[in-house]
Amino acid sequence: MKSWRASSARQGFRASLFLLGLTYQGFGGLSLGFALLAWALGEDTRGFALAALLGLGLGRLFQLLGHPEAEPRRAEVFASVALVWLLVPVLGAVPYWLSGGLSYLDALFESVSGFTTTGATVLADFGRFGESLLLWRGFTQWMGGVGIVVLFLVIFPQLQVAGRQAFFAESTGVEKERLTPKLRQTGLAVLKVYLLLTLAAFLAYGLSGIPWFEALANALATAPAGGFSPNPLSFAAYSPLAQWLAVGFMFLAGVNFLLQYRFLFGGEVRPLLKDAEFRAYTGVVLLFGSLLAFYLYTHHLYGLEESLRHAFFQVVSVLTTTGFASVDFAAWVVPAQAVLVFLMFLGGSAGSAAGGIKLVRWLLLVGLLRREVTRTLHPKAVLPLRLGSRVIPEEAMRQVAVFIFLYTVLFGLGALALALLEGDFVVAFTASAQAIGNIGPGLGEVGPMGSYAGLAPLSKLILIFLMWAGRLEILPVALLFSPELWRRLR
Amino acid sequence: MKSWRASSARQGFRASLFLLGLTYQGFGGLSLGFALLAWALGEDTRGFALAALLGLGLGRLFQLLGHPEAEPRRAEVFASVALVWLLVPVLGAVPYWLSGGLSYLDALFESVSGFTTTGATVLADFGRFGESLLLWRGFTQWMGGVGIVVLFLVIFPQLQVAGRQAFFAESTGVEKERLTPKLRQTGLAVLKVYLLLTLAAFLAYGLSGIPWFEALANALATAPAGGFSPNPLSFAAYSPLAQWLAVGFMFLAGVNFLLQYRFLFGGEVRPLLKDAEFRAYTGVVLLFGSLLAFYLYTHHLYGLEESLRHAFFQVVSVLTTTGFASVDFAAWVVPAQAVLVFLMFLGGSAGSAAGGIKLVRWLLLVGLLRREVTRTLHPKAVLPLRLGSRVIPEEAMRQVAVFIFLYTVLFGLGALALALLEGDFVVAFTASAQAIGNIGPGLGEVGPMGSYAGLAPLSKLILIFLMWAGRLEILPVALLFSPELWRRLR
Ligand SMILES: [K+]
Ligand SMILES: [K+]
């Protein structure tokens, strides 16, 4: 028994090494492409060349040492995913480091921020980076976004971990069919929407007057709710039209991709309009957007159109965890900033690349709390928990509660540590909140026009950890720190 | 069926009116005593006289309109308790209003802050209040503390609401015997410890050189973890010896009273030393006290003894939700303040009058989260949740989770509303945290040497709500807002 377990665990480890090997080779190939691009643009090729060499070399080595196992156990898959999501950015940091003139820690911060679609930057001086590096930044976000939707809509549901990921599929209406045979189609559907969204944003941005190179980099950062802009002023550098277009595309990036697929390719409007999360999402945008616009307008900060534009831009940007800015909102008065800080804790929709807690979880939590009150009135009643017309299994509910707890506790510990290190409550609070929610900008020094460059090295490591843990919804990372998992490998 | 329910609900309502009538008459009698005291001291008697008149008159009226029902249903008891805990402070505010020169809203704030053992004050000018009013302030805290321990250790366990309150009894080792027949003894035991603690603090404070009147008022505010001091400088006005004594008495006020009873009157040391919550409590005090002392000393803020004293005083004061201060910690640098802000979210021990989330709940939550990781490794294992050697029922666990959620959500909404109203993140965050945790001081303008006088009226109402909801652990207050409860009365 003991030896079977150990051998199975070792097989799991070799499977994850194999997976890492394949991923590294893919990124090696991509880096090679970027090396050629940098060469064509007359920019520094060394970073991409080394990344290509390491990616292809180490990738091949890991592939040979590893083993393609048919059915690794779920705990090992979780831990492997967590490991890969850290080791790919480790490689992806090389170009920033060698060609961008950043320290390796700063390069790693920028790389993790990219692959986790966070968009928090240590770049204070954008002139340092050539176009190839700015495009690489956008591309890491785009690839990170692909990774996340595939992970949460295709890979995790196969593991059917205690209702956790199955719940995401459920909330998109996929549960009526059997899951596994449809997963490939699910993956393809999501990718179609993702590509379409990217392409549409690219064209719209370009046609609205954004220089085509910047339009591309911004589009790559829009679809995954990423927020890395090639322009140091983010969308504050562009026209009102471009800003309104971004509001629309960010909004779409925060909507469940499967529901969008059924709408776009199947003409089904009702599943979207009847979806509880989509309704809540639209409601939150309208409510907080109007509230903020009203405040900005009545306090004479902007004219009417400008109040509406900046309010809805910032509300959609923070709610979807994109993190673009149409104005330096860190310079707003506290009440206007407070609205954005509050939205940091809501998050976009499940089934998109948005980060954070996500609205569907809040809906379920509110349902749970209401049921608790009812239970006091009717102690013996059996009270199933519903979302729309769907009954939510208790198991899924428990997972939602555990996730929100882990999220809140990690956020709190992160904020404490950053307050101790940085000596600034607002920076500490918002940096921790944005990192675990994969949002990007905070307030104060780390606001949308600021950067994370000035933080202490330990603060940067803490933020790297929070971005990583938040993006994977914590459990896979927590597993990696479980002594028992490592005991199995012995 | 319908009519039975309605009549039963109405009976429950009349029972709560009866209870309110008795409580009002008790407070009327107390006010009469204070009116005599004020008269003897040559101070303004009008406030106490009117409170006595209203208490005795309305109390008698409510008693006559009400009905002493043997077994009201639990939902009605919960709602009644919530109502009484609001209507008693409404009466208790009269002396501050008539004799203390406060607006009625400010008087209500001070009164709610007293009865909920919060200790947040709107008093900017202490000279306004005579000794009778300052003693009244301390007395409301002392009575509020009695009310809370009786409520959570005697009344709520009789309702056996879905494991919620039974859990508190459990965590004190009472579960081995049958609950109900022992409840009277439990109540008496707790009151003995409470009286002894008050008396010991009074004598020790007085002997350490604190003027005897102030020693009494401070002792009345120590046992319930209240924090109202008759001195505007709180314990910063007293000698180092008095401060160290307060550290000891605040520490005891944060320990489960039943465990203290078994130790003091039964000579049982082991139940205390083996109690998981007590061990965590001692550990948190030692860890954060040392950490803070080290920081204060190495940053040359104070000498060695002074660093230890101010560190342990503030850590124990905030952790137990007492809220006394030995120094104006709102003037400390951010990292030192951050430690205290973090402690605001932990809370003291269950079975004491301390507020906040309480350590035992955090211990259970950590257990829940660890189990979740283990569950991923062993999907089919049955994993009971333990605290020490005790198995915690899933039902109790669910209640703990629901409580922490409600607490966090209310805190967050409160902080948002206060940020919108006050335009200051630190004031908003700490005022909301201290109010729902019944702590007292926050940071910035509302720090230990500041006051809540300058806040907007709506902010004060929000804080009144948070103090009230936090003190009753939210569920009874949530019930009061449930439309179904009111439908039953029709
Ligand atoms: K982002
Ligand atoms: K207090």
PDB file of C-alpha atoms in Angstrom, chain B residues 92-189:
ATOM      1  CA  GLY B  92     -30.018  55.349  29.327  1.00  0.00           C
ATOM      2  CA  ALA B  93     -29.192  58.279  27.046  1.00  0.00           C
ATOM      3  CA  VAL B  94     -31.530  60.644  28.882  1.00  0.00           C
ATOM      4  CA  PRO B  95     -29.075  61.633  31.671  1.00  0.00           C
ATOM      5  CA  TYR B  96     -26.305  62.496  29.153  1.00  0.00           C
ATOM      6  CA  TRP B  97     -28.833  64.524  27.183  1.00  0.00           C
ATOM      7  CA  LEU B  98     -30.529  66.458  29.967  1.00  0.00           C
ATOM      8  CA  SER B  99     -27.695  66.808  32.447  1.00  0.00           C
ATOM      9  CA  GLY B 100     -24.618  66.337  30.275  1.00  0.00           C
ATOM     10  CA  GLY B 101     -25.414  68.947  27.643  1.00  0.00           C
ATOM     11  CA  LEU B 102     -25.102  66.544  24.715  1.00  0.00           C
ATOM     12  CA  SER B 103     -27.460  66.484  21.732  1.00  0.00           C
ATOM     13  CA  TYR B 104     -29.804  63.497  21.932  1.00  0.00           C
ATOM     14  CA  LEU B 105     -27.939  61.750  19.081  1.00  0.00           C
ATOM     15  CA  ASP B 106     -24.617  62.170  20.875  1.00  0.00           C
ATOM     16  CA  ALA B 107     -26.212  61.029  24.111  1.00  0.00           C
ATOM     17  CA  LEU B 108     -27.572  57.943  22.371  1.00  0.00           C
ATOM     18  CA  PHE B 109     -24.144  57.225  20.866  1.00  0.00           C
ATOM     19  CA  GLU B 110     -22.528  57.427  24.309  1.00  0.00           C
ATOM     20  CA  SER B 111     -25.292  55.297  25.808  1.00  0.00           C
ATOM     21  CA  VAL B 112     -25.154  52.564  23.160  1.00  0.00           C
ATOM     22  CA  SER B 113     -21.361  52.653  23.383  1.00  0.00           C
ATOM     23  CA  GLY B 114     -21.712  52.071  27.125  1.00  0.00           C
ATOM     24  CA  PHE B 115     -24.303  49.304  27.186  1.00  0.00           C
ATOM     25  CA  THR B 116     -22.556  47.445  24.352  1.00  0.00           C
ATOM     26  CA  THR B 117     -19.261  47.738  26.314  1.00  0.00           C
ATOM     27  CA  THR B 118     -17.705  49.472  23.325  1.00  0.00           C
ATOM     28  CA  GLY B 119     -16.306  52.553  25.018  1.00  0.00           C
ATOM     29  CA  ALA B 120     -16.219  54.831  21.976  1.00  0.00           C
ATOM     30  CA  THR B 121     -16.913  58.325  23.263  1.00  0.00           C
ATOM     31  CA  VAL B 122     -18.285  61.589  21.875  1.00  0.00           C
ATOM     32  CA  LEU B 123     -16.991  63.398  24.946  1.00  0.00           C
ATOM     33  CA  ALA B 124     -14.444  65.943  23.822  1.00  0.00           C
ATOM     34  CA  ASP B 125     -14.725  68.017  27.007  1.00  0.00           C
ATOM     35  CA  PHE B 126     -14.816  65.791  30.094  1.00  0.00           C
ATOM     36  CA  GLY B 127     -15.357  68.814  32.332  1.00  0.00           C
ATOM     37  CA  ARG B 128     -18.935  68.909  31.098  1.00  0.00           C
ATOM     38  CA  PHE B 129     -19.800  65.752  33.024  1.00  0.00           C
ATOM     39  CA  GLY B 130     -20.168  65.590  36.786  1.00  0.00           C
ATOM     40  CA  GLU B 131     -18.908  62.590  38.762  1.00  0.00           C
ATOM     41  CA  SER B 132     -22.386  61.085  38.776  1.00  0.00           C
ATOM     42  CA  LEU B 133     -22.466  61.040  34.969  1.00  0.00           C
ATOM     43  CA  LEU B 134     -18.935  59.623  34.709  1.00  0.00           C
ATOM     44  CA  LEU B 135     -19.891  56.868  37.135  1.00  0.00           C
ATOM     45  CA  TRP B 136     -23.117  56.262  35.162  1.00  0.00           C
ATOM     46  CA  ARG B 137     -20.955  55.764  32.068  1.00  0.00           C
ATOM     47  CA  GLY B 138     -18.901  53.106  33.839  1.00  0.00           C
ATOM     48  CA  PHE B 139     -22.017  51.533  35.310  1.00  0.00           C
ATOM     49  CA  THR B 140     -23.734  51.135  31.949  1.00  0.00           C
ATOM     50  CA  GLN B 141     -20.686  49.192  30.769  1.00  0.00           C
ATOM     51  CA  TRP B 142     -20.713  47.026  33.841  1.00  0.00           C
ATOM     52  CA  MET B 143     -24.430  46.255  33.420  1.00  0.00           C
ATOM     53  CA  GLY B 144     -23.941  45.660  29.707  1.00  0.00           C
ATOM     54  CA  GLY B 145     -21.210  43.154  30.533  1.00  0.00           C
ATOM     55  CA  VAL B 146     -23.485  41.321  32.976  1.00  0.00           C
ATOM     56  CA  GLY B 147     -26.181  41.243  30.322  1.00  0.00           C
ATOM     57  CA  ILE B 148     -23.872  39.768  27.702  1.00  0.00           C
ATOM     58  CA  VAL B 149     -22.435  36.961  29.787  1.00  0.00           C
ATOM     59  CA  VAL B 150     -25.890  36.030  31.101  1.00  0.00           C
ATOM     60  CA  LEU B 151     -27.278  36.163  27.582  1.00  0.00           C
ATOM     61  CA  PHE B 152     -24.615  34.019  25.951  1.00  0.00           C
ATOM     62  CA  LEU B 153     -23.967  31.604  28.815  1.00  0.00           C
ATOM     63  CA  VAL B 154     -27.468  31.216  30.278  1.00  0.00           C
ATOM     64  CA  ILE B 155     -30.302  32.408  28.041  1.00  0.00           C
ATOM     65  CA  PHE B 156     -29.177  31.529  24.509  1.00  0.00           C
ATOM     66  CA  PRO B 157     -27.980  27.999  25.415  1.00  0.00           C
ATOM     67  CA  GLN B 158     -31.553  27.230  26.549  1.00  0.00           C
ATOM     68  CA  LEU B 159     -32.723  27.946  23.037  1.00  0.00           C
ATOM     69  CA  GLN B 160     -30.193  25.492  21.614  1.00  0.00           C
ATOM     70  CA  VAL B 161     -30.291  27.264  18.331  1.00  0.00           C
ATOM     71  CA  ALA B 162     -28.765  24.974  15.789  1.00  0.00           C
ATOM     72  CA  GLY B 163     -25.609  24.398  17.778  1.00  0.00           C
ATOM     73  CA  ARG B 164     -24.809  28.067  17.875  1.00  0.00           C
ATOM     74  CA  GLN B 165     -24.939  28.968  21.494  1.00  0.00           C
ATOM     75  CA  ALA B 166     -24.609  25.422  22.733  1.00  0.00           C
ATOM     76  CA  PHE B 167     -21.210  25.622  21.155  1.00  0.00           C
ATOM     77  CA  PHE B 168     -20.114  28.287  23.598  1.00  0.00           C
ATOM     78  CA  ALA B 169     -21.177  26.151  26.504  1.00  0.00           C
ATOM     79  CA  GLU B 170     -19.402  23.227  24.881  1.00  0.00           C
ATOM     80  CA  SER B 171     -16.194  25.085  24.500  1.00  0.00           C
ATOM     81  CA  THR B 172     -16.196  25.635  28.236  1.00  0.00           C
ATOM     82  CA  GLY B 173     -16.561  21.993  29.120  1.00  0.00           C
ATOM     83  CA  VAL B 174     -20.156  22.267  30.333  1.00  0.00           C
ATOM     84  CA  GLU B 175     -21.426  19.815  27.732  1.00  0.00           C
ATOM     85  CA  LYS B 176     -20.557  16.772  29.817  1.00  0.00           C
ATOM     86  CA  GLU B 177     -23.484  17.435  32.112  1.00  0.00           C
ATOM     87  CA  ARG B 178     -26.992  18.133  30.920  1.00  0.00           C
ATOM     88  CA  LEU B 179     -27.274  21.806  30.149  1.00  0.00           C
ATOM     89  CA  THR B 180     -30.518  23.233  31.438  1.00  0.00           C
ATOM     90  CA  PRO B 181     -30.524  22.293  35.142  1.00  0.00           C
ATOM     91  CA  LYS B 182     -27.001  23.635  35.461  1.00  0.00           C
ATOM     92  CA  LEU B 183     -27.695  26.963  33.809  1.00  0.00           C
ATOM     93  CA  ARG B 184     -28.576  28.739  37.046  1.00  0.00           C
ATOM     94  CA  GLN B 185     -25.320  27.609  38.605  1.00  0.00           C
ATOM     95  CA  THR B 186     -23.457  28.637  35.471  1.00  0.00           C
ATOM     96  CA  GLY B 187     -24.968  32.080  35.720  1.00  0.00           C
ATOM     97  CA  LEU B 188     -24.072  32.404  39.400  1.00  0.00           C
ATOM     98  CA  ALA B 189     -20.526  31.157  38.793  1.00  0.00           C
TER      99      ALA B 189
END
